[in-house]
């Protein structure tokens, strides 16, 4: 008997609010899958060791508004065995190739596990090359030259694609073992033996058929003005060898 009718205006406002709320709940939230963020694989180019990059964060342009997803600090992320790349530093100038196809831009930062910046490509720190990141000749892929000093490093790589100005941030844990001293000495001997060489390419570490006494050897391809030769240096005793006539022989130039 004492029920009082609510004003029509209040009822209309409430109805509009409820309608808008319900409509908003039915709209699918935009997420990273709508933009097909690529999975990135890091490959050590000498021996083919691989690791899956960990997605740390991403952002994109959504119509007129930018969307920024929560990101994790690269050196604070938890890396599993799947996200860890172990590289033998003795095997030469190690390069990590990233399976990123046709990116617009790419940048990197390398941290020590305590968060200290080891190299960000902008300043000379430790053994920084200042341009450690490089592009393939056809601009369809990128790679990073690994540090030379043994230790544990955390890589943060930011890659941008044209679609929706999509930026994705990845993390990779890199463990460098061994030192490059023996390799540096080997390649120095090769250059000294072939003063006329146009280039020297590192081909890996292996025992040589017919020269097993030398143990594991650094193998190089030497480009000369009149052709190429295969040369090697023993890791065990510094013996220099050359490949000719289908067999490995002691190099008399040593």
PDB file of C-alpha atoms in Angstrom:
ATOM      1  CA  UNK A   1       0.000   0.000   0.000  1.00  0.00           C
ATOM      2  CA  UNK A   2       2.954   2.264   0.650  1.00  0.00           C
ATOM      3  CA  UNK A   3       4.949   1.305  -2.524  1.00  0.00           C
ATOM      4  CA  UNK A   4       6.230   4.396  -4.287  1.00  0.00           C
ATOM      5  CA  UNK A   5       6.894   4.314  -8.030  1.00  0.00           C
ATOM      6  CA  UNK A   6      10.415   5.279  -9.112  1.00  0.00           C
ATOM      7  CA  UNK A   7      10.712   8.152 -11.557  1.00  0.00           C
ATOM      8  CA  UNK A   8      10.818   6.968 -15.168  1.00  0.00           C
ATOM      9  CA  UNK A   9      14.098   8.783 -15.796  1.00  0.00           C
ATOM     10  CA  UNK A  10      15.945   6.733 -13.149  1.00  0.00           C
ATOM     11  CA  UNK A  11      14.527   3.518 -14.558  1.00  0.00           C
ATOM     12  CA  UNK A  12      15.655   4.479 -18.068  1.00  0.00           C
ATOM     13  CA  UNK A  13      19.175   5.287 -16.871  1.00  0.00           C
ATOM     14  CA  UNK A  14      19.458   1.983 -15.042  1.00  0.00           C
ATOM     15  CA  UNK A  15      18.219   0.078 -18.092  1.00  0.00           C
ATOM     16  CA  UNK A  16      20.775   1.794 -20.320  1.00  0.00           C
ATOM     17  CA  UNK A  17      23.594   1.014 -17.846  1.00  0.00           C
ATOM     18  CA  UNK A  18      22.632  -2.647 -17.596  1.00  0.00           C
ATOM     19  CA  UNK A  19      22.379  -2.964 -21.377  1.00  0.00           C
ATOM     20  CA  UNK A  20      25.800  -1.410 -21.951  1.00  0.00           C
ATOM     21  CA  UNK A  21      27.350  -3.565 -19.214  1.00  0.00           C
ATOM     22  CA  UNK A  22      25.915  -6.761 -20.654  1.00  0.00           C
ATOM     23  CA  UNK A  23      27.026  -5.826 -24.146  1.00  0.00           C
ATOM     24  CA  UNK A  24      30.563  -5.131 -22.903  1.00  0.00           C
ATOM     25  CA  UNK A  25      30.713  -8.528 -21.249  1.00  0.00           C
ATOM     26  CA  UNK A  26      29.846 -10.263 -24.506  1.00  0.00           C
ATOM     27  CA  UNK A  27      32.664  -8.614 -26.481  1.00  0.00           C
ATOM     28  CA  UNK A  28      35.772 -10.780 -26.730  1.00  0.00           C
ATOM     29  CA  UNK A  29      38.826  -9.183 -25.208  1.00  0.00           C
ATOM     30  CA  UNK A  30      41.626  -8.506 -27.687  1.00  0.00           C
ATOM     31  CA  UNK A  31      44.643 -10.634 -26.922  1.00  0.00           C
ATOM     32  CA  UNK A  32      47.989 -11.523 -28.410  1.00  0.00           C
ATOM     33  CA  UNK A  33      46.542 -14.409 -30.425  1.00  0.00           C
ATOM     34  CA  UNK A  34      44.524 -11.940 -32.508  1.00  0.00           C
ATOM     35  CA  UNK A  35      47.825 -10.673 -33.898  1.00  0.00           C
ATOM     36  CA  UNK A  36      49.598 -14.002 -34.252  1.00  0.00           C
ATOM     37  CA  UNK A  37      52.702 -13.101 -32.274  1.00  0.00           C
ATOM     38  CA  UNK A  38      55.446 -15.336 -33.713  1.00  0.00           C
ATOM     39  CA  UNK A  39      57.253 -17.912 -31.637  1.00  0.00           C
ATOM     40  CA  UNK A  40      60.954 -17.110 -31.875  1.00  0.00           C
ATOM     41  CA  UNK A  41      63.662 -19.752 -31.901  1.00  0.00           C
ATOM     42  CA  UNK A  42      67.292 -18.899 -31.155  1.00  0.00           C
ATOM     43  CA  UNK A  43      69.811 -21.071 -33.019  1.00  0.00           C
ATOM     44  CA  UNK A  44      73.560 -21.281 -32.445  1.00  0.00           C
ATOM     45  CA  UNK A  45      74.710 -21.243 -36.045  1.00  0.00           C
ATOM     46  CA  UNK A  46      77.826 -23.403 -35.629  1.00  0.00           C
ATOM     47  CA  UNK A  47      76.407 -26.538 -34.021  1.00  0.00           C
ATOM     48  CA  UNK A  48      72.662 -25.958 -34.435  1.00  0.00           C
ATOM     49  CA  UNK A  49      71.808 -25.859 -30.710  1.00  0.00           C
ATOM     50  CA  UNK A  50      68.364 -24.302 -30.265  1.00  0.00           C
ATOM     51  CA  UNK A  51      66.344 -22.588 -27.556  1.00  0.00           C
ATOM     52  CA  UNK A  52      62.811 -21.209 -27.532  1.00  0.00           C
ATOM     53  CA  UNK A  53      62.650 -17.500 -26.734  1.00  0.00           C
ATOM     54  CA  UNK A  54      60.397 -16.618 -23.798  1.00  0.00           C
ATOM     55  CA  UNK A  55      57.719 -14.011 -24.572  1.00  0.00           C
ATOM     56  CA  UNK A  56      58.159 -11.245 -21.985  1.00  0.00           C
ATOM     57  CA  UNK A  57      55.627  -8.693 -23.230  1.00  0.00           C
ATOM     58  CA  UNK A  58      53.949  -7.211 -26.272  1.00  0.00           C
ATOM     59  CA  UNK A  59      52.089  -4.137 -27.523  1.00  0.00           C
ATOM     60  CA  UNK A  60      50.175  -3.146 -30.623  1.00  0.00           C
ATOM     61  CA  UNK A  61      48.025  -0.408 -32.137  1.00  0.00           C
ATOM     62  CA  UNK A  62      44.302  -1.113 -31.684  1.00  0.00           C
ATOM     63  CA  UNK A  63      42.470   1.361 -33.940  1.00  0.00           C
ATOM     64  CA  UNK A  64      43.428   4.725 -32.454  1.00  0.00           C
ATOM     65  CA  UNK A  65      44.519   3.372 -29.081  1.00  0.00           C
ATOM     66  CA  UNK A  66      47.683   1.528 -28.192  1.00  0.00           C
ATOM     67  CA  UNK A  67      47.465  -1.639 -26.150  1.00  0.00           C
ATOM     68  CA  UNK A  68      50.292  -2.535 -23.789  1.00  0.00           C
ATOM     69  CA  UNK A  69      50.392  -5.924 -22.164  1.00  0.00           C
ATOM     70  CA  UNK A  70      52.113  -6.474 -18.854  1.00  0.00           C
ATOM     71  CA  UNK A  71      55.774  -7.268 -19.360  1.00  0.00           C
ATOM     72  CA  UNK A  72      58.387  -9.065 -17.283  1.00  0.00           C
ATOM     73  CA  UNK A  73      61.909  -7.785 -16.706  1.00  0.00           C
ATOM     74  CA  UNK A  74      64.208  -9.946 -18.799  1.00  0.00           C
ATOM     75  CA  UNK A  75      66.644 -10.782 -16.003  1.00  0.00           C
ATOM     76  CA  UNK A  76      63.821 -11.495 -13.514  1.00  0.00           C
ATOM     77  CA  UNK A  77      62.002 -13.978 -15.738  1.00  0.00           C
ATOM     78  CA  UNK A  78      62.154 -17.699 -15.030  1.00  0.00           C
ATOM     79  CA  UNK A  79      64.002 -19.521 -17.799  1.00  0.00           C
ATOM     80  CA  UNK A  80      63.645 -23.246 -18.199  1.00  0.00           C
ATOM     81  CA  UNK A  81      65.986 -25.601 -20.022  1.00  0.00           C
ATOM     82  CA  UNK A  82      63.837 -24.966 -23.104  1.00  0.00           C
ATOM     83  CA  UNK A  83      64.662 -21.242 -22.953  1.00  0.00           C
ATOM     84  CA  UNK A  84      68.408 -21.709 -22.347  1.00  0.00           C
ATOM     85  CA  UNK A  85      71.051 -21.772 -25.079  1.00  0.00           C
ATOM     86  CA  UNK A  86      74.389 -23.354 -24.119  1.00  0.00           C
ATOM     87  CA  UNK A  87      77.266 -22.300 -26.368  1.00  0.00           C
ATOM     88  CA  UNK A  88      80.822 -23.617 -26.474  1.00  0.00           C
ATOM     89  CA  UNK A  89      82.934 -20.472 -26.529  1.00  0.00           C
ATOM     90  CA  UNK A  90      85.925 -22.345 -27.920  1.00  0.00           C
ATOM     91  CA  UNK A  91      84.164 -22.955 -31.196  1.00  0.00           C
ATOM     92  CA  UNK A  92      84.767 -19.504 -32.587  1.00  0.00           C
ATOM     93  CA  UNK A  93      82.809 -16.341 -33.277  1.00  0.00           C
ATOM     94  CA  UNK A  94      79.448 -17.641 -32.141  1.00  0.00           C
ATOM     95  CA  UNK A  95      76.368 -16.189 -33.761  1.00  0.00           C
ATOM     96  CA  UNK A  96      72.812 -16.631 -32.528  1.00  0.00           C
ATOM     97  CA  UNK A  97      70.294 -16.548 -35.376  1.00  0.00           C
ATOM     98  CA  UNK A  98      66.704 -15.602 -34.505  1.00  0.00           C
ATOM     99  CA  UNK A  99      63.796 -17.017 -36.495  1.00  0.00           C
ATOM    100  CA  UNK A 100      62.130 -13.634 -36.965  1.00  0.00           C
ATOM    101  CA  UNK A 101      60.889 -13.169 -40.519  1.00  0.00           C
ATOM    102  CA  UNK A 102      60.590  -9.732 -42.101  1.00  0.00           C
ATOM    103  CA  UNK A 103      60.627  -7.571 -38.960  1.00  0.00           C
ATOM    104  CA  UNK A 104      60.530  -3.791 -39.336  1.00  0.00           C
ATOM    105  CA  UNK A 105      62.958  -3.078 -36.523  1.00  0.00           C
ATOM    106  CA  UNK A 106      64.854  -4.995 -33.875  1.00  0.00           C
ATOM    107  CA  UNK A 107      66.902  -4.051 -30.827  1.00  0.00           C
ATOM    108  CA  UNK A 108      68.600  -5.910 -28.005  1.00  0.00           C
ATOM    109  CA  UNK A 109      69.909  -5.616 -24.477  1.00  0.00           C
ATOM    110  CA  UNK A 110      72.140  -8.141 -22.738  1.00  0.00           C
ATOM    111  CA  UNK A 111      72.073  -8.383 -18.943  1.00  0.00           C
ATOM    112  CA  UNK A 112      74.052 -10.200 -16.328  1.00  0.00           C
ATOM    113  CA  UNK A 113      71.895 -12.303 -13.978  1.00  0.00           C
ATOM    114  CA  UNK A 114      72.006  -9.541 -11.347  1.00  0.00           C
ATOM    115  CA  UNK A 115      70.360  -7.089 -13.752  1.00  0.00           C
ATOM    116  CA  UNK A 116      73.500  -5.153 -14.687  1.00  0.00           C
ATOM    117  CA  UNK A 117      73.595  -4.120 -18.339  1.00  0.00           C
ATOM    118  CA  UNK A 118      76.341  -5.998 -20.181  1.00  0.00           C
ATOM    119  CA  UNK A 119      75.658  -4.570 -23.643  1.00  0.00           C
ATOM    120  CA  UNK A 120      72.787  -2.588 -25.131  1.00  0.00           C
ATOM    121  CA  UNK A 121      74.343  -1.719 -28.460  1.00  0.00           C
ATOM    122  CA  UNK A 122      74.584   1.954 -27.552  1.00  0.00           C
ATOM    123  CA  UNK A 123      77.644   2.145 -25.360  1.00  0.00           C
ATOM    124  CA  UNK A 124      80.925   0.344 -25.068  1.00  0.00           C
ATOM    125  CA  UNK A 125      80.770  -2.040 -22.116  1.00  0.00           C
ATOM    126  CA  UNK A 126      83.125  -4.922 -21.487  1.00  0.00           C
ATOM    127  CA  UNK A 127      83.672  -6.619 -24.863  1.00  0.00           C
ATOM    128  CA  UNK A 128      80.747  -4.863 -26.532  1.00  0.00           C
ATOM    129  CA  UNK A 129      80.915  -4.742 -30.309  1.00  0.00           C
ATOM    130  CA  UNK A 130      78.520  -1.768 -30.255  1.00  0.00           C
ATOM    131  CA  UNK A 131      76.704  -3.336 -33.213  1.00  0.00           C
ATOM    132  CA  UNK A 132      76.305  -6.886 -31.953  1.00  0.00           C
ATOM    133  CA  UNK A 133      72.920  -7.278 -33.686  1.00  0.00           C
ATOM    134  CA  UNK A 134      73.024  -7.690 -37.460  1.00  0.00           C
ATOM    135  CA  UNK A 135      70.577  -8.171 -40.339  1.00  0.00           C
ATOM    136  CA  UNK A 136      70.816 -10.848 -43.010  1.00  0.00           C
ATOM    137  CA  UNK A 137      71.681  -9.641 -46.493  1.00  0.00           C
ATOM    138  CA  UNK A 138      68.073  -9.947 -47.652  1.00  0.00           C
ATOM    139  CA  UNK A 139      66.785  -8.151 -44.515  1.00  0.00           C
ATOM    140  CA  UNK A 140      64.463 -11.049 -43.698  1.00  0.00           C
ATOM    141  CA  UNK A 141      66.186 -12.210 -40.516  1.00  0.00           C
ATOM    142  CA  UNK A 142      68.340 -11.061 -37.630  1.00  0.00           C
ATOM    143  CA  UNK A 143      71.142 -12.445 -35.532  1.00  0.00           C
ATOM    144  CA  UNK A 144      73.245 -11.509 -32.525  1.00  0.00           C
ATOM    145  CA  UNK A 145      76.932 -12.155 -31.965  1.00  0.00           C
ATOM    146  CA  UNK A 146      77.321 -13.845 -28.588  1.00  0.00           C
ATOM    147  CA  UNK A 147      79.689 -12.535 -25.879  1.00  0.00           C
ATOM    148  CA  UNK A 148      83.218 -13.918 -25.958  1.00  0.00           C
ATOM    149  CA  UNK A 149      83.676 -14.197 -22.187  1.00  0.00           C
ATOM    150  CA  UNK A 150      82.390 -17.329 -20.399  1.00  0.00           C
ATOM    151  CA  UNK A 151      79.408 -16.702 -18.165  1.00  0.00           C
ATOM    152  CA  UNK A 152      75.621 -16.493 -17.963  1.00  0.00           C
ATOM    153  CA  UNK A 153      73.802 -13.802 -19.936  1.00  0.00           C
ATOM    154  CA  UNK A 154      70.171 -12.777 -20.288  1.00  0.00           C
ATOM    155  CA  UNK A 155      69.147 -11.506 -23.715  1.00  0.00           C
ATOM    156  CA  UNK A 156      66.215  -9.141 -24.198  1.00  0.00           C
ATOM    157  CA  UNK A 157      65.236  -8.748 -27.841  1.00  0.00           C
ATOM    158  CA  UNK A 158      62.487  -6.371 -29.003  1.00  0.00           C
ATOM    159  CA  UNK A 159      61.105  -7.003 -32.482  1.00  0.00           C
ATOM    160  CA  UNK A 160      58.557  -4.894 -34.366  1.00  0.00           C
ATOM    161  CA  UNK A 161      56.360  -6.036 -37.246  1.00  0.00           C
ATOM    162  CA  UNK A 162      54.339  -3.932 -39.642  1.00  0.00           C
ATOM    163  CA  UNK A 163      50.947  -5.469 -38.838  1.00  0.00           C
ATOM    164  CA  UNK A 164      49.289  -3.229 -36.231  1.00  0.00           C
ATOM    165  CA  UNK A 165      52.763  -1.985 -35.304  1.00  0.00           C
ATOM    166  CA  UNK A 166      53.110  -5.113 -33.239  1.00  0.00           C
ATOM    167  CA  UNK A 167      56.026  -5.087 -30.794  1.00  0.00           C
ATOM    168  CA  UNK A 168      57.048  -8.272 -29.026  1.00  0.00           C
ATOM    169  CA  UNK A 169      59.702  -8.600 -26.340  1.00  0.00           C
ATOM    170  CA  UNK A 170      61.533 -11.894 -25.920  1.00  0.00           C
ATOM    171  CA  UNK A 171      64.018 -13.239 -23.418  1.00  0.00           C
ATOM    172  CA  UNK A 172      66.726 -15.884 -23.878  1.00  0.00           C
ATOM    173  CA  UNK A 173      69.192 -17.234 -21.340  1.00  0.00           C
ATOM    174  CA  UNK A 174      72.629 -17.842 -22.845  1.00  0.00           C
ATOM    175  CA  UNK A 175      75.358 -19.839 -21.098  1.00  0.00           C
ATOM    176  CA  UNK A 176      78.837 -19.396 -22.582  1.00  0.00           C
ATOM    177  CA  UNK A 177      81.354 -22.110 -21.729  1.00  0.00           C
ATOM    178  CA  UNK A 178      85.074 -22.209 -22.438  1.00  0.00           C
ATOM    179  CA  UNK A 179      87.227 -19.385 -23.739  1.00  0.00           C
ATOM    180  CA  UNK A 180      88.221 -18.263 -27.202  1.00  0.00           C
ATOM    181  CA  UNK A 181      91.976 -18.072 -26.530  1.00  0.00           C
ATOM    182  CA  UNK A 182      92.816 -21.286 -28.400  1.00  0.00           C
ATOM    183  CA  UNK A 183      90.575 -20.300 -31.303  1.00  0.00           C
ATOM    184  CA  UNK A 184      92.084 -16.821 -31.521  1.00  0.00           C
ATOM    185  CA  UNK A 185      95.556 -18.333 -31.660  1.00  0.00           C
ATOM    186  CA  UNK A 186      94.471 -20.818 -34.332  1.00  0.00           C
ATOM    187  CA  UNK A 187      92.975 -18.237 -36.654  1.00  0.00           C
ATOM    188  CA  UNK A 188      96.018 -16.009 -36.165  1.00  0.00           C
ATOM    189  CA  UNK A 189      98.271 -18.863 -37.347  1.00  0.00           C
ATOM    190  CA  UNK A 190      96.035 -19.463 -40.366  1.00  0.00           C
ATOM    191  CA  UNK A 191      96.254 -15.803 -41.402  1.00  0.00           C
ATOM    192  CA  UNK A 192     100.047 -15.850 -40.904  1.00  0.00           C
ATOM    193  CA  UNK A 193     100.343 -18.977 -43.030  1.00  0.00           C
ATOM    194  CA  UNK A 194      98.252 -17.455 -45.822  1.00  0.00           C
ATOM    195  CA  UNK A 195      99.199 -13.796 -46.075  1.00  0.00           C
ATOM    196  CA  UNK A 196      97.500 -13.604 -49.467  1.00  0.00           C
ATOM    197  CA  UNK A 197      94.163 -14.854 -48.095  1.00  0.00           C
ATOM    198  CA  UNK A 198      91.082 -12.838 -49.032  1.00  0.00           C
ATOM    199  CA  UNK A 199      88.990 -14.321 -46.210  1.00  0.00           C
ATOM    200  CA  UNK A 200      89.078 -17.077 -43.583  1.00  0.00           C
ATOM    201  CA  UNK A 201      85.838 -18.839 -42.593  1.00  0.00           C
ATOM    202  CA  UNK A 202      85.490 -21.009 -39.492  1.00  0.00           C
ATOM    203  CA  UNK A 203      83.830 -24.369 -40.268  1.00  0.00           C
ATOM    204  CA  UNK A 204      83.701 -26.065 -36.877  1.00  0.00           C
ATOM    205  CA  UNK A 205      85.624 -28.447 -34.632  1.00  0.00           C
ATOM    206  CA  UNK A 206      86.222 -32.111 -35.523  1.00  0.00           C
ATOM    207  CA  UNK A 207      88.763 -34.915 -35.742  1.00  0.00           C
ATOM    208  CA  UNK A 208      90.245 -35.240 -39.203  1.00  0.00           C
ATOM    209  CA  UNK A 209      90.165 -38.505 -41.192  1.00  0.00           C
ATOM    210  CA  UNK A 210      93.727 -39.722 -41.547  1.00  0.00           C
ATOM    211  CA  UNK A 211      95.014 -37.259 -38.941  1.00  0.00           C
ATOM    212  CA  UNK A 212      93.433 -38.612 -35.775  1.00  0.00           C
ATOM    213  CA  UNK A 213      96.748 -38.064 -33.969  1.00  0.00           C
ATOM    214  CA  UNK A 214      95.999 -34.336 -33.995  1.00  0.00           C
ATOM    215  CA  UNK A 215      92.827 -34.795 -31.943  1.00  0.00           C
ATOM    216  CA  UNK A 216      90.022 -32.246 -32.276  1.00  0.00           C
ATOM    217  CA  UNK A 217      90.935 -29.507 -34.721  1.00  0.00           C
ATOM    218  CA  UNK A 218      89.616 -26.074 -35.639  1.00  0.00           C
ATOM    219  CA  UNK A 219      88.728 -26.269 -39.326  1.00  0.00           C
ATOM    220  CA  UNK A 220      88.870 -23.251 -41.639  1.00  0.00           C
ATOM    221  CA  UNK A 221      88.170 -22.501 -45.281  1.00  0.00           C
ATOM    222  CA  UNK A 222      90.712 -20.077 -46.710  1.00  0.00           C
ATOM    223  CA  UNK A 223      89.799 -18.050 -49.784  1.00  0.00           C
ATOM    224  CA  UNK A 224      92.833 -17.319 -51.932  1.00  0.00           C
ATOM    225  CA  UNK A 225      93.101 -15.294 -55.146  1.00  0.00           C
ATOM    226  CA  UNK A 226      93.339 -18.526 -57.160  1.00  0.00           C
ATOM    227  CA  UNK A 227      90.808 -20.651 -55.230  1.00  0.00           C
ATOM    228  CA  UNK A 228      90.115 -22.014 -51.765  1.00  0.00           C
ATOM    229  CA  UNK A 229      91.895 -24.440 -49.431  1.00  0.00           C
ATOM    230  CA  UNK A 230      90.861 -26.291 -46.294  1.00  0.00           C
ATOM    231  CA  UNK A 231      93.189 -25.745 -43.328  1.00  0.00           C
ATOM    232  CA  UNK A 232      93.077 -26.877 -39.716  1.00  0.00           C
ATOM    233  CA  UNK A 233      94.739 -26.322 -36.349  1.00  0.00           C
ATOM    234  CA  UNK A 234      94.936 -28.956 -33.613  1.00  0.00           C
ATOM    235  CA  UNK A 235      93.391 -27.914 -30.293  1.00  0.00           C
ATOM    236  CA  UNK A 236      95.647 -30.434 -28.536  1.00  0.00           C
ATOM    237  CA  UNK A 237      99.101 -29.396 -29.675  1.00  0.00           C
ATOM    238  CA  UNK A 238      98.799 -26.567 -32.199  1.00  0.00           C
ATOM    239  CA  UNK A 239      99.651 -28.782 -35.192  1.00  0.00           C
ATOM    240  CA  UNK A 240      98.760 -27.105 -38.491  1.00  0.00           C
ATOM    241  CA  UNK A 241      97.241 -29.224 -41.266  1.00  0.00           C
ATOM    242  CA  UNK A 242      96.069 -28.754 -44.824  1.00  0.00           C
ATOM    243  CA  UNK A 243      93.618 -30.772 -46.917  1.00  0.00           C
ATOM    244  CA  UNK A 244      94.765 -31.878 -50.351  1.00  0.00           C
ATOM    245  CA  UNK A 245      94.404 -34.929 -52.561  1.00  0.00           C
ATOM    246  CA  UNK A 246      91.542 -36.235 -50.447  1.00  0.00           C
ATOM    247  CA  UNK A 247      93.598 -36.400 -47.229  1.00  0.00           C
ATOM    248  CA  UNK A 248      94.808 -34.178 -44.402  1.00  0.00           C
ATOM    249  CA  UNK A 249      98.550 -33.517 -44.232  1.00  0.00           C
ATOM    250  CA  UNK A 250     100.935 -31.574 -42.032  1.00  0.00           C
ATOM    251  CA  UNK A 251     101.172 -28.016 -43.252  1.00  0.00           C
ATOM    252  CA  UNK A 252     104.789 -27.238 -44.103  1.00  0.00           C
ATOM    253  CA  UNK A 253     104.073 -23.524 -43.784  1.00  0.00           C
ATOM    254  CA  UNK A 254     103.848 -23.824 -39.987  1.00  0.00           C
TER     255      UNK A 254
END
